Amino acid sequence: MDRWMGELAPQLRALDELAAHEAHMTRAADSLGIPQSSMSRRIHALEKTLGLRLLIQDGRTVRLTPAAVRLVDRARGPLHALEAAVEAIAGEADAQHGTVRFGFPLTMGSGRLPTLIAEFRRRAPGIRLQIKQAHGTQLTSDLKSGELDVAVMIPASDEVRHQVIGAQSILAVLPVRHRLAGRKRLRLKELHDEAFIANPMSYNLRQLTESWCAEAGFTPKIAVELTEFATMHELIGRGLGIALLPHDERSAPDIVEIALSPSSYRREIALAWSPTAATPASRRLLAFIRDQFASRSA
């Protein structure tokens, strides 16, 4: 145990950070707040202890060996759990400070969630938020690995602990000069001849688009496929197609959002957390988000 705490834990933490920075020694050292020379010594000491090479030269760059990658994959969870346990005990009586690594979907970059983040910062100015926007699969992976503490997810993932806290309505988004742009509501089957702009098939919203259109009796004609929702709005405004998207507060004047009938085109919003969310700061953010969504739906 003494050797683990005194030697191997710092060395494995250095390797973990090196992997996170794609074997860039300087950036990894800066992230840990140690000199690059100390970073190198930790890696070399770990190589000596294990009797394995962890880094190899690849042209002008350095990369991790397959053995190093496997070691990082196995050690990352316990390392983050250890850090979370220490932080939880050290800050047990202090929910005013600390760092929370928080993630949320690409479709929630405007409107309510940024407003909630701003309000949380106003109430808890001593808590530092490290925010990441990502695809739902990536958020799940980051929660499982301990890279994120808390995340709002659409939809919920059974791979992580979560609680459903709300729902996101999906709308038809059309160019403002579209023949149906003046309607207040649309049935999805009315869009069967339209060119669609959609995410790749790995995205939940694309999968739902395909499923909903199939239920309406047609296969959507995908004219453009891309990942960025802001760009999707831009292309719709330029007449390249239509899309099924959630409401966006930043919607451009050259597009319109129209409700769909029936009003069952919705996605669950879930609040999820990893084992690292045991710190007072993480628990405070979890409680705040729960309360805010609950008050909205009450």
Short mmCIF file of C-alpha atoms in Angstrom, two decimals:
data_model
loop_
_atom_site.label_atom_id
_atom_site.label_comp_id
_atom_site.label_asym_id
_atom_site.label_seq_id
_atom_site.Cartn_x
_atom_site.Cartn_y
_atom_site.Cartn_z
CA MET A 1 0.00 0.00 0.00
CA ASP A 2 2.87 2.39 0.83
CA ARG A 3 4.41 1.81 -2.58
CA TRP A 4 1.04 2.38 -4.29
CA MET A 5 0.42 5.68 -2.55
CA GLY A 6 4.03 6.87 -2.62
CA GLU A 7 5.16 5.81 -6.09
CA LEU A 8 2.71 4.08 -8.39
CA ALA A 9 -0.29 6.39 -7.92
CA PRO A 10 1.59 9.55 -9.08
CA GLN A 11 3.23 7.60 -11.90
CA LEU A 12 -0.05 6.15 -13.13
CA ARG A 13 -1.70 9.57 -12.84
CA ALA A 14 1.07 10.98 -15.03
CA LEU A 15 0.51 8.24 -17.63
CA ASP A 16 -3.25 8.86 -17.55
CA GLU A 17 -2.75 12.58 -18.18
CA LEU A 18 -0.22 11.85 -20.93
CA ALA A 19 -2.80 9.65 -22.67
CA ALA A 20 -5.42 12.40 -22.34
CA HIS A 21 -3.03 14.82 -24.11
CA GLU A 22 -2.09 12.37 -26.89
CA ALA A 23 1.43 11.78 -25.49
CA HIS A 24 2.29 15.50 -25.49
CA MET A 25 4.63 15.70 -22.51
CA THR A 26 4.56 19.49 -22.04
CA ARG A 27 0.76 19.81 -22.11
CA ALA A 28 0.35 16.84 -19.76
CA ALA A 29 2.88 18.30 -17.31
CA ASP A 30 1.12 21.69 -17.41
CA SER A 31 -2.21 20.01 -16.73
CA LEU A 32 -0.79 18.33 -13.63
CA GLY A 33 1.00 21.50 -12.56
CA ILE A 34 4.46 19.88 -12.52
CA PRO A 35 7.67 20.53 -14.50
CA GLN A 36 8.16 18.53 -17.68
CA SER A 37 11.27 16.98 -16.17
CA SER A 38 9.20 15.58 -13.29
CA MET A 39 6.67 14.25 -15.77
CA SER A 40 9.40 12.44 -17.71
CA ARG A 41 10.89 10.98 -14.53
CA ARG A 42 7.51 9.58 -13.47
CA ILE A 43 6.99 7.88 -16.81
CA HIS A 44 10.52 6.45 -16.90
CA ALA A 45 10.19 5.23 -13.30
CA LEU A 46 6.92 3.47 -14.17
CA GLU A 47 8.59 1.83 -17.19
CA LYS A 48 11.39 0.60 -14.92
CA THR A 49 8.95 -0.74 -12.31
CA LEU A 50 6.86 -2.59 -14.90
CA GLY A 51 9.73 -3.67 -17.13
CA LEU A 52 7.77 -2.39 -20.13
CA ARG A 53 8.16 0.39 -22.66
CA LEU A 54 5.28 2.84 -22.37
CA LEU A 55 6.34 5.36 -25.03
CA ILE A 56 7.69 4.88 -28.54
CA GLN A 57 9.00 7.32 -31.11
CA ASP A 58 6.81 7.65 -34.20
CA GLY A 59 8.61 9.96 -36.60
CA ARG A 60 8.84 13.34 -34.90
CA THR A 61 6.13 12.50 -32.41
CA VAL A 62 5.80 10.19 -29.42
CA ARG A 63 2.89 7.86 -28.80
CA LEU A 64 1.81 5.39 -26.15
CA THR A 65 2.54 1.70 -26.68
CA PRO A 66 -0.39 -0.75 -26.78
CA ALA A 67 0.61 -1.90 -23.28
CA ALA A 68 0.46 1.70 -22.03
CA VAL A 69 -3.01 2.18 -23.55
CA ARG A 70 -4.29 -0.99 -21.86
CA LEU A 71 -2.80 0.11 -18.54
CA VAL A 72 -4.46 3.53 -18.77
CA ASP A 73 -7.83 1.95 -19.59
CA ARG A 74 -7.63 -0.25 -16.49
CA ALA A 75 -6.16 2.30 -14.10
CA ARG A 76 -8.23 5.38 -15.01
CA GLY A 77 -11.38 4.35 -13.15
CA PRO A 78 -9.64 3.52 -9.84
CA LEU A 79 -7.50 6.66 -10.06
CA HIS A 80 -10.51 8.93 -10.54
CA ALA A 81 -12.42 7.10 -7.82
CA LEU A 82 -9.50 7.61 -5.43
CA GLU A 83 -9.32 11.32 -6.29
CA ALA A 84 -13.08 11.68 -5.80
CA ALA A 85 -12.93 9.93 -2.43
CA VAL A 86 -10.11 12.17 -1.20
CA GLU A 87 -11.88 15.30 -2.48
CA ALA A 88 -15.16 14.23 -0.88
CA ILE A 89 -13.59 13.72 2.54
CA ALA A 90 -11.40 16.83 2.32
CA GLY A 91 -14.34 19.00 1.34
CA GLU A 92 -17.08 17.23 3.25
CA ALA A 93 -18.12 20.38 5.06
CA ASP A 94 -17.53 22.71 2.10
CA ALA A 95 -20.03 22.77 -0.74
CA GLN A 96 -18.92 26.28 -1.72
CA HIS A 97 -15.71 25.30 -3.51
CA GLY A 98 -14.32 22.61 -5.77
CA THR A 99 -14.44 21.63 -9.43
CA VAL A 100 -17.27 19.88 -11.26
CA ARG A 101 -16.74 18.43 -14.74
CA PHE A 102 -20.10 18.92 -16.41
CA GLY A 103 -21.31 17.81 -19.83
CA PHE A 104 -24.41 18.39 -21.92
CA PRO A 105 -25.65 17.69 -25.48
CA LEU A 106 -24.89 19.72 -28.57
CA THR A 107 -28.62 20.50 -28.95
CA MET A 108 -28.77 22.30 -25.59
CA GLY A 109 -26.18 24.99 -26.28
CA SER A 110 -28.73 27.79 -26.20
CA GLY A 111 -31.70 28.69 -24.07
CA ARG A 112 -32.53 27.13 -20.74
CA LEU A 113 -29.40 25.16 -19.88
CA PRO A 114 -26.91 28.03 -20.36
CA THR A 115 -29.29 30.15 -18.26
CA LEU A 116 -29.18 27.51 -15.50
CA ILE A 117 -25.39 27.38 -15.66
CA ALA A 118 -25.20 31.16 -15.27
CA GLU A 119 -27.61 31.04 -12.30
CA PHE A 120 -25.62 28.25 -10.62
CA ARG A 121 -22.42 30.26 -11.01
CA ARG A 122 -24.15 33.25 -9.45
CA ARG A 123 -25.23 31.18 -6.45
CA ALA A 124 -21.96 29.25 -6.12
CA PRO A 125 -19.15 31.50 -7.40
CA GLY A 126 -16.51 29.40 -5.63
CA ILE A 127 -17.31 26.26 -7.64
CA ARG A 128 -15.40 25.91 -10.88
CA LEU A 129 -17.24 24.30 -13.80
CA GLN A 130 -15.32 22.47 -16.51
CA ILE A 131 -17.91 22.22 -19.29
CA LYS A 132 -17.96 19.87 -22.26
CA GLN A 133 -20.54 19.70 -25.04
CA ALA A 134 -20.59 16.39 -26.86
CA HIS A 135 -22.55 13.72 -28.68
CA GLY A 136 -24.59 11.50 -26.33
CA THR A 137 -22.36 8.46 -26.85
CA GLN A 138 -19.32 10.51 -25.85
CA LEU A 139 -21.04 11.83 -22.73
CA THR A 140 -21.87 8.26 -21.69
CA SER A 141 -18.28 7.17 -22.27
CA ASP A 142 -16.91 10.11 -20.29
CA LEU A 143 -19.22 9.43 -17.35
CA LYS A 144 -18.24 5.75 -17.31
CA SER A 145 -14.52 6.56 -17.40
CA GLY A 146 -14.78 9.32 -14.78
CA GLU A 147 -13.82 12.08 -17.22
CA LEU A 148 -17.14 13.77 -16.37
CA ASP A 149 -18.83 14.02 -12.98
CA VAL A 150 -22.31 15.18 -14.02
CA ALA A 151 -24.10 15.40 -17.37
CA VAL A 152 -27.45 16.31 -18.82
CA MET A 153 -28.19 13.72 -21.51
CA ILE A 154 -30.67 13.22 -24.34
CA PRO A 155 -31.78 10.50 -24.26
CA ALA A 156 -31.02 8.68 -20.99
CA SER A 157 -28.43 5.91 -21.12
CA ASP A 158 -28.88 2.70 -19.14
CA GLU A 159 -25.09 2.41 -18.99
CA VAL A 160 -24.85 5.14 -16.33
CA ARG A 161 -26.85 6.15 -13.26
CA HIS A 162 -29.47 8.71 -14.21
CA GLN A 163 -32.82 10.29 -13.48
CA VAL A 164 -35.29 11.51 -16.12
CA ILE A 165 -35.96 15.18 -15.41
CA GLY A 166 -37.85 16.41 -18.45
CA ALA A 167 -38.54 16.15 -22.17
CA GLN A 168 -37.41 17.98 -25.30
CA SER A 169 -39.97 18.65 -28.04
CA ILE A 170 -38.88 18.13 -31.63
CA LEU A 171 -40.11 20.60 -34.26
CA ALA A 172 -40.13 20.86 -38.03
CA VAL A 173 -37.58 23.50 -39.09
CA LEU A 174 -38.22 25.02 -42.54
CA PRO A 175 -36.92 27.92 -44.64
CA VAL A 176 -39.02 31.02 -44.06
CA ARG A 177 -40.08 31.04 -47.76
CA HIS A 178 -41.17 27.39 -47.70
CA ARG A 179 -44.72 26.71 -48.94
CA LEU A 180 -45.65 25.40 -45.46
CA ALA A 181 -43.86 28.09 -43.46
CA GLY A 182 -47.09 29.85 -42.50
CA ARG A 183 -48.61 26.84 -40.78
CA LYS A 184 -48.93 26.63 -36.99
CA ARG A 185 -48.81 22.83 -36.92
CA LEU A 186 -47.80 20.10 -39.38
CA ARG A 187 -48.23 16.38 -39.69
CA LEU A 188 -44.99 14.61 -40.45
CA LYS A 189 -46.44 12.86 -43.51
CA GLU A 190 -46.86 16.28 -45.14
CA LEU A 191 -43.06 16.43 -45.41
CA HIS A 192 -42.62 13.15 -47.30
CA ASP A 193 -41.42 14.84 -50.52
CA GLU A 194 -38.97 17.18 -48.77
CA ALA A 195 -35.18 17.02 -48.77
CA PHE A 196 -33.97 16.50 -45.20
CA ILE A 197 -30.85 17.79 -43.47
CA ALA A 198 -29.85 15.39 -40.71
CA ASN A 199 -27.13 14.15 -38.40
CA PRO A 200 -25.17 10.95 -39.09
CA MET A 201 -26.88 7.67 -38.19
CA SER A 202 -24.87 7.39 -34.95
CA TYR A 203 -26.87 10.34 -33.55
CA ASN A 204 -30.03 9.64 -31.58
CA LEU A 205 -31.92 12.45 -33.35
CA ARG A 206 -31.16 10.92 -36.77
CA GLN A 207 -32.35 7.53 -35.58
CA LEU A 208 -35.58 9.08 -34.31
CA THR A 209 -36.04 11.00 -37.57
CA GLU A 210 -35.78 7.76 -39.55
CA SER A 211 -38.13 5.95 -37.14
CA TRP A 212 -40.75 8.71 -37.03
CA CYS A 213 -40.78 9.13 -40.81
CA ALA A 214 -41.16 5.35 -41.23
CA GLU A 215 -44.18 5.46 -38.89
CA ALA A 216 -45.59 8.26 -41.06
CA GLY A 217 -45.25 6.04 -44.12
CA PHE A 218 -42.09 7.27 -45.87
CA THR A 219 -38.31 7.17 -45.87
CA PRO A 220 -36.74 10.63 -45.52
CA LYS A 221 -34.62 11.81 -48.44
CA ILE A 222 -31.38 12.90 -46.76
CA ALA A 223 -29.87 15.66 -48.89
CA VAL A 224 -27.16 16.77 -46.46
CA GLU A 225 -25.67 14.95 -43.47
CA LEU A 226 -23.62 16.79 -40.85
CA THR A 227 -22.94 16.98 -37.13
CA GLU A 228 -23.15 20.69 -36.30
CA PHE A 229 -26.64 21.90 -35.41
CA ALA A 230 -25.80 25.57 -35.98
CA THR A 231 -24.71 24.74 -39.53
CA MET A 232 -27.92 22.78 -40.06
CA HIS A 233 -29.90 25.94 -39.30
CA GLU A 234 -27.74 27.93 -41.71
CA LEU A 235 -28.29 25.44 -44.54
CA ILE A 236 -32.04 25.28 -43.91
CA GLY A 237 -32.16 29.08 -44.15
CA ARG A 238 -30.44 28.86 -47.52
CA GLY A 239 -33.09 26.48 -48.83
CA LEU A 240 -31.07 23.26 -48.89
CA GLY A 241 -33.70 21.30 -47.02
CA ILE A 242 -35.70 20.91 -43.83
CA ALA A 243 -34.97 19.14 -40.53
CA LEU A 244 -36.50 17.79 -37.34
CA LEU A 245 -34.79 19.65 -34.50
CA PRO A 246 -35.40 20.94 -30.97
CA HIS A 247 -36.19 24.60 -30.40
CA ASP A 248 -33.16 26.87 -30.64
CA GLU A 249 -33.17 30.31 -29.00
CA ARG A 250 -30.67 31.50 -31.60
CA SER A 251 -32.84 30.59 -34.60
CA ALA A 252 -32.06 32.79 -37.59
CA PRO A 253 -34.76 35.02 -39.13
CA ASP A 254 -34.65 33.04 -42.38
CA ILE A 255 -36.04 29.85 -40.81
CA VAL A 256 -39.26 28.92 -38.97
CA GLU A 257 -39.98 26.31 -36.32
CA ILE A 258 -43.36 24.58 -36.58
CA ALA A 259 -44.91 22.23 -34.03
CA LEU A 260 -45.71 18.69 -35.15
CA SER A 261 -49.02 16.86 -34.66
CA PRO A 262 -49.51 14.77 -32.66
CA SER A 263 -47.35 16.30 -29.94
CA SER A 264 -45.55 13.01 -29.26
CA TYR A 265 -42.31 13.86 -31.03
CA ARG A 266 -40.24 14.25 -27.89
CA ARG A 267 -36.99 13.03 -26.32
CA GLU A 268 -36.36 12.37 -22.63
CA ILE A 269 -33.92 14.65 -20.82
CA ALA A 270 -31.92 12.85 -18.13
CA LEU A 271 -29.56 13.98 -15.40
CA ALA A 272 -26.69 11.48 -15.11
CA TRP A 273 -23.70 11.15 -12.85
CA SER A 274 -20.55 9.05 -12.40
CA PRO A 275 -19.03 7.64 -9.18
CA THR A 276 -16.80 10.74 -9.12
CA ALA A 277 -19.85 12.91 -8.38
CA ALA A 278 -19.49 12.21 -4.65
CA THR A 279 -17.95 15.61 -3.89
CA PRO A 280 -20.07 18.30 -2.20
CA ALA A 281 -19.68 20.56 -5.25
CA SER A 282 -20.98 17.83 -7.59
CA ARG A 283 -23.87 17.02 -5.27
CA ARG A 284 -24.77 20.70 -5.13
CA LEU A 285 -24.90 20.96 -8.93
CA LEU A 286 -26.99 17.77 -9.16
CA ALA A 287 -29.48 19.09 -6.61
CA PHE A 288 -29.66 22.49 -8.32
CA ILE A 289 -30.44 21.02 -11.76
CA ARG A 290 -33.02 18.63 -10.31
CA ASP A 291 -34.76 21.45 -8.46
CA GLN A 292 -34.80 23.76 -11.47
CA PHE A 293 -36.32 21.18 -13.79
CA ALA A 294 -38.81 20.11 -11.13
CA SER A 295 -39.97 23.71 -10.57
CA ARG A 296 -40.42 24.16 -14.32
CA SER A 297 -42.63 21.08 -14.64
CA ALA A 298 -44.62 21.70 -11.43
#
